[in-house]
Amino acid sequence: MTHAAIADSPRFRTLLPRPRRRRHPIVRWYRRNERVVLSLVGVVAFFALWQIGADRGVVDQFFFSAPADIAAAAWEEVQNPRFWEDVRVSGWELFVGSVLGLVVSIPLGLLIGWYRRLNYAVDPWLNFANALPRVALIPLIVLTAGLGVEMKITVVFLGAVFTIMVATVEGVRTVERHLLDVARSFRARQRLIFTSLVIPGTLPFIVSGMRIAVGRVLAGVIIAEFYAQTQGLGVMILKSGYAFNSARMMFGILLFTLLGIILYEAVGIGERYFGRWRPSLEETP
């Protein structure tokens, strides 16, 4: 029987593709931006409930103020040149300390994780330094660096370097050994093994360490500025608490919260960007 006869036979029927229904442009836009929309809805709902609770007396405004009062305090604060100087100082401390932590922790973490004997010698001290509270070191840092910007940068640096370094070392340890054996059997150079296997395989661990370090570096900035009481957003928060100005204090706290969200999302964007050149371990047909 020919193909035409089979197609015309009543015992067979042709299944045509189901026509795809065209969605409304608003629905298509929502599907593309669903995460952003739902995140904004959650934030707006949180502040709306906060404001309602403050108006009804459920939230004690002496301690937490109300979103409307915080917005008014924020508007008054941003018109003050001293506020922007505090932002500049805190931003500079955060930026320099974090960059130094990245520059030091990632290369050292790769080396410590790659060389087994070096790993054995350094691992106890690395775990000790990672577990040591940074706050306990501030008096010693003040004795050596004073109360200036250098002290605050050092505290931020310590909050980032060991967290990222430990994660990097663990990432190198988890690189697939059979892939390394295959690369060595083909006499691949150490540089090629590092760039094509070790670094891509360690990247998720480095990103995880950076995400954990975000909270620690922000806490380092605040604690260092609390201790020094010279300049910065931490000083603004501390003085607002002394003056019982909860609206201004909550504005500073929300600023650090927003900065933490931005840094966290920036790390995720960097992970997606650099993850494009990671080699896929899936078998291709």
Short mmCIF file of C-alpha atoms in Angstrom, two decimals:
data_model
loop_
_atom_site.label_atom_id
_atom_site.label_comp_id
_atom_site.label_asym_id
_atom_site.label_seq_id
_atom_site.Cartn_x
_atom_site.Cartn_y
_atom_site.Cartn_z
CA MET A 1 0.00 0.00 0.00
CA THR A 2 1.37 3.38 -1.00
CA HIS A 3 1.77 6.33 1.34
CA ALA A 4 -1.07 8.16 -0.40
CA ALA A 5 -3.39 5.20 0.08
CA ILE A 6 -2.46 4.96 3.74
CA ALA A 7 -3.11 8.67 4.22
CA ASP A 8 -6.52 8.42 2.48
CA SER A 9 -7.54 5.31 4.38
CA PRO A 10 -10.37 5.88 6.93
CA ARG A 11 -8.44 3.77 9.42
CA PHE A 12 -5.77 6.46 9.67
CA ARG A 13 -6.15 10.11 10.45
CA THR A 14 -3.70 12.95 10.27
CA LEU A 15 -2.99 14.78 13.53
CA LEU A 16 -2.53 18.44 12.79
CA PRO A 17 -0.63 20.68 15.24
CA ARG A 18 -2.85 22.47 17.66
CA PRO A 19 -3.05 26.16 16.80
CA ARG A 20 -1.24 28.22 19.39
CA ARG A 21 -3.44 30.81 21.02
CA ARG A 22 -1.87 34.23 20.99
CA ARG A 23 -1.75 35.71 24.46
CA HIS A 24 -2.59 39.28 25.28
CA PRO A 25 0.45 41.64 25.26
CA ILE A 26 -0.03 42.34 28.96
CA VAL A 27 0.06 38.62 29.73
CA ARG A 28 3.24 38.18 27.67
CA TRP A 29 4.85 41.13 29.45
CA TYR A 30 3.90 39.68 32.84
CA ARG A 31 5.37 36.27 31.96
CA ARG A 32 8.65 37.90 30.98
CA ASN A 33 8.82 40.02 34.14
CA GLU A 34 7.01 37.78 36.61
CA ARG A 35 9.85 37.69 39.13
CA VAL A 36 10.24 41.47 39.25
CA VAL A 37 6.49 42.06 39.44
CA LEU A 38 5.94 39.60 42.28
CA SER A 39 8.97 40.96 44.16
CA LEU A 40 7.62 44.50 43.91
CA VAL A 41 4.17 43.34 44.99
CA GLY A 42 5.71 41.66 48.04
CA VAL A 43 7.68 44.79 48.98
CA VAL A 44 4.67 47.09 48.52
CA ALA A 45 2.45 44.73 50.53
CA PHE A 46 5.02 44.61 53.35
CA PHE A 47 5.24 48.41 53.65
CA ALA A 48 1.47 48.77 53.31
CA LEU A 49 0.90 46.34 56.19
CA TRP A 50 3.61 48.13 58.16
CA GLN A 51 1.88 51.47 57.66
CA ILE A 52 -1.53 50.03 58.57
CA GLY A 53 -0.06 48.43 61.68
CA ALA A 54 1.54 51.73 62.70
CA ASP A 55 -1.72 53.63 62.17
CA ARG A 56 -3.71 51.05 64.17
CA GLY A 57 -1.18 51.02 67.00
CA VAL A 58 -0.07 47.43 66.39
CA VAL A 59 3.48 48.59 65.56
CA ASP A 60 5.16 50.71 68.21
CA GLN A 61 6.25 53.85 66.36
CA PHE A 62 8.68 54.77 69.12
CA PHE A 63 10.93 51.91 68.03
CA PHE A 64 10.00 51.23 64.39
CA SER A 65 8.33 54.46 63.26
CA ALA A 66 6.05 54.27 60.18
CA PRO A 67 6.87 54.13 56.45
CA ALA A 68 5.35 57.59 55.91
CA ASP A 69 7.52 59.09 58.67
CA ILE A 70 10.58 57.26 57.32
CA ALA A 71 9.93 58.66 53.86
CA ALA A 72 9.65 62.18 55.31
CA ALA A 73 12.89 61.72 57.24
CA ALA A 74 14.57 60.38 54.09
CA TRP A 75 13.47 63.41 52.06
CA GLU A 76 14.83 65.74 54.73
CA GLU A 77 18.08 63.78 54.98
CA VAL A 78 18.90 63.62 51.26
CA GLN A 79 18.83 67.42 51.12
CA ASN A 80 21.63 67.60 53.68
CA PRO A 81 25.18 67.63 52.15
CA ARG A 82 26.48 65.78 55.22
CA PHE A 83 24.34 62.77 54.29
CA TRP A 84 25.98 62.44 50.88
CA GLU A 85 29.39 62.70 52.51
CA ASP A 86 28.41 59.82 54.81
CA VAL A 87 27.25 57.83 51.77
CA ARG A 88 30.55 58.49 50.01
CA VAL A 89 32.61 57.42 53.03
CA SER A 90 30.63 54.23 53.66
CA GLY A 91 30.59 53.35 49.96
CA TRP A 92 34.34 53.84 49.68
CA GLU A 93 35.04 51.67 52.72
CA LEU A 94 32.74 48.95 51.42
CA PHE A 95 34.14 49.04 47.89
CA VAL A 96 37.85 49.02 48.78
CA GLY A 97 37.52 46.39 51.52
CA SER A 98 35.42 44.08 49.32
CA VAL A 99 37.68 44.40 46.28
CA LEU A 100 40.78 43.70 48.38
CA GLY A 101 39.03 40.68 49.87
CA LEU A 102 38.22 39.32 46.40
CA VAL A 103 41.71 39.95 45.04
CA VAL A 104 43.34 38.17 47.95
CA SER A 105 40.88 35.36 48.70
CA ILE A 106 40.24 33.86 45.25
CA PRO A 107 43.88 33.30 44.13
CA LEU A 108 44.91 32.07 47.58
CA GLY A 109 41.87 29.80 47.77
CA LEU A 110 42.70 28.26 44.40
CA LEU A 111 46.31 27.66 45.43
CA ILE A 112 45.44 26.23 48.84
CA GLY A 113 42.80 23.94 47.36
CA TRP A 114 45.03 22.78 44.50
CA TYR A 115 48.25 21.97 46.37
CA ARG A 116 47.53 19.19 48.83
CA ARG A 117 50.46 19.74 51.20
CA LEU A 118 49.80 23.47 51.36
CA ASN A 119 46.17 22.63 52.11
CA TYR A 120 47.18 20.40 55.02
CA ALA A 121 49.40 23.13 56.49
CA VAL A 122 47.00 26.05 56.11
CA ASP A 123 43.58 24.43 56.62
CA PRO A 124 43.53 24.55 60.47
CA TRP A 125 44.52 28.22 60.49
CA LEU A 126 42.05 29.03 57.75
CA ASN A 127 39.19 27.46 59.68
CA PHE A 128 40.33 29.24 62.84
CA ALA A 129 40.42 32.64 61.07
CA ASN A 130 37.01 32.04 59.50
CA ALA A 131 35.44 31.15 62.85
CA LEU A 132 37.08 34.03 64.74
CA PRO A 133 34.62 36.89 65.43
CA ARG A 134 35.79 39.99 63.57
CA VAL A 135 34.37 42.24 66.28
CA ALA A 136 36.91 40.87 68.75
CA LEU A 137 39.72 42.07 66.50
CA ILE A 138 38.54 45.68 66.27
CA PRO A 139 40.47 46.91 69.36
CA LEU A 140 43.65 45.37 67.94
CA ILE A 141 42.96 46.90 64.52
CA VAL A 142 42.40 50.30 66.15
CA LEU A 143 45.76 50.05 67.93
CA THR A 144 47.53 49.42 64.62
CA ALA A 145 45.47 51.46 62.12
CA GLY A 146 43.77 54.11 64.26
CA LEU A 147 40.16 55.23 63.92
CA GLY A 148 40.34 56.39 60.32
CA VAL A 149 39.17 54.91 57.05
CA GLU A 150 42.00 52.35 57.10
CA MET A 151 40.53 50.66 60.18
CA LYS A 152 37.09 50.36 58.62
CA ILE A 153 38.48 49.03 55.34
CA THR A 154 40.44 46.42 57.32
CA VAL A 155 37.29 45.27 59.13
CA VAL A 156 35.40 44.98 55.82
CA PHE A 157 38.35 43.12 54.29
CA LEU A 158 38.39 40.60 57.13
CA GLY A 159 34.65 40.10 56.73
CA ALA A 160 35.10 39.07 53.09
CA VAL A 161 38.48 37.41 52.68
CA PHE A 162 38.16 34.28 54.80
CA THR A 163 34.54 33.58 53.86
CA ILE A 164 35.33 33.62 50.13
CA MET A 165 38.63 31.81 50.61
CA VAL A 166 37.05 28.88 52.48
CA ALA A 167 34.37 28.54 49.79
CA THR A 168 37.01 28.64 47.04
CA VAL A 169 39.10 25.94 48.72
CA GLU A 170 36.05 23.71 49.03
CA GLY A 171 35.23 24.32 45.38
CA VAL A 172 38.67 23.19 44.24
CA ARG A 173 38.38 20.06 46.38
CA THR A 174 35.11 19.07 44.68
CA VAL A 175 36.38 19.26 41.09
CA GLU A 176 35.68 15.93 39.36
CA ARG A 177 38.81 13.80 39.74
CA HIS A 178 38.12 11.69 36.68
CA LEU A 179 38.08 14.86 34.56
CA LEU A 180 41.45 15.83 35.98
CA ASP A 181 42.77 12.34 35.26
CA VAL A 182 41.55 12.55 31.67
CA ALA A 183 43.17 15.97 31.24
CA ARG A 184 46.47 14.71 32.66
CA SER A 185 46.35 11.57 30.50
CA PHE A 186 46.28 13.85 27.47
CA ARG A 187 49.21 15.78 28.99
CA ALA A 188 47.27 19.01 29.33
CA ARG A 189 49.24 21.85 30.85
CA GLN A 190 48.51 23.06 34.35
CA ARG A 191 47.34 26.41 33.02
CA LEU A 192 44.83 24.75 30.69
CA ILE A 193 43.55 22.49 33.49
CA PHE A 194 43.06 25.52 35.71
CA THR A 195 41.24 27.62 33.12
CA SER A 196 39.07 24.86 31.65
CA LEU A 197 38.30 22.67 34.68
CA VAL A 198 39.30 24.06 38.07
CA ILE A 199 38.10 27.65 37.78
CA PRO A 200 34.76 26.82 36.05
CA GLY A 201 34.11 24.03 38.54
CA THR A 202 34.93 26.32 41.48
CA LEU A 203 32.86 29.26 40.25
CA PRO A 204 29.57 28.24 41.98
CA PHE A 205 31.42 27.92 45.29
CA ILE A 206 33.07 31.33 44.85
CA VAL A 207 29.66 32.87 44.15
CA SER A 208 28.19 31.19 47.24
CA GLY A 209 31.05 32.57 49.32
CA MET A 210 30.50 36.04 47.88
CA ARG A 211 26.80 35.91 48.73
CA ILE A 212 27.58 34.94 52.32
CA ALA A 213 30.23 37.65 52.45
CA VAL A 214 27.71 40.35 51.42
CA GLY A 215 26.10 40.30 54.85
CA ARG A 216 29.45 40.17 56.61
CA VAL A 217 30.98 43.14 54.80
CA LEU A 218 27.87 45.25 55.42
CA ALA A 219 27.96 44.29 59.08
CA GLY A 220 31.67 45.14 59.09
CA VAL A 221 31.00 48.65 57.79
CA ILE A 222 28.31 49.31 60.40
CA ILE A 223 30.28 47.87 63.34
CA ALA A 224 33.46 49.72 62.38
CA GLU A 225 31.60 53.00 62.06
CA PHE A 226 29.82 52.39 65.36
CA TYR A 227 33.22 51.91 66.98
CA ALA A 228 34.99 54.84 65.32
CA GLN A 229 32.04 57.29 65.39
CA THR A 230 33.67 59.58 62.84
CA GLN A 231 31.84 59.47 59.50
CA GLY A 232 29.52 57.16 57.59
CA LEU A 233 25.97 55.88 57.54
CA GLY A 234 26.64 53.77 60.60
CA VAL A 235 27.37 56.93 62.58
CA MET A 236 24.09 58.42 61.33
CA ILE A 237 22.21 55.34 62.57
CA LEU A 238 23.99 55.42 65.94
CA LYS A 239 23.37 59.13 66.55
CA SER A 240 19.74 58.76 65.49
CA GLY A 241 19.33 56.03 68.08
CA TYR A 242 20.90 58.24 70.76
CA ALA A 243 18.44 61.01 69.83
CA PHE A 244 15.46 58.56 69.77
CA ASN A 245 14.83 59.55 66.14
CA SER A 246 13.48 56.20 64.99
CA ALA A 247 12.43 57.44 61.54
CA ARG A 248 15.95 58.63 60.65
CA MET A 249 17.45 55.49 62.18
CA MET A 250 15.17 53.18 60.18
CA PHE A 251 16.02 55.12 57.03
CA GLY A 252 19.70 54.28 57.54
CA ILE A 253 18.90 50.64 58.27
CA LEU A 254 16.75 50.36 55.14
CA LEU A 255 19.55 51.92 53.10
CA PHE A 256 21.92 49.14 54.17
CA THR A 257 19.19 46.58 53.50
CA LEU A 258 18.68 47.94 49.99
CA LEU A 259 22.43 47.95 49.40
CA GLY A 260 22.62 44.31 50.50
CA ILE A 261 19.86 43.35 48.05
CA ILE A 262 21.64 45.19 45.23
CA LEU A 263 24.96 43.49 45.99
CA TYR A 264 23.29 40.09 46.24
CA GLU A 265 21.59 40.55 42.87
CA ALA A 266 24.83 41.87 41.34
CA VAL A 267 26.60 38.67 42.41
CA GLY A 268 23.82 36.65 40.75
CA ILE A 269 24.15 38.65 37.52
CA GLY A 270 27.90 38.08 37.54
CA GLU A 271 27.36 34.36 38.07
CA ARG A 272 25.03 34.14 35.08
CA TYR A 273 27.45 36.14 32.93
CA PHE A 274 30.55 34.13 33.74
CA GLY A 275 28.59 30.88 33.80
CA ARG A 276 28.08 31.14 30.04
CA TRP A 277 31.65 30.02 29.37
CA ARG A 278 31.58 27.12 31.84
CA PRO A 279 31.95 23.83 29.95
CA SER A 280 28.91 21.61 30.00
CA LEU A 281 29.44 18.14 31.46
CA GLU A 282 26.33 16.76 29.80
CA GLU A 283 26.81 14.24 27.03
CA THR A 284 25.88 15.43 23.59
CA PRO A 285 24.25 12.93 21.19
#
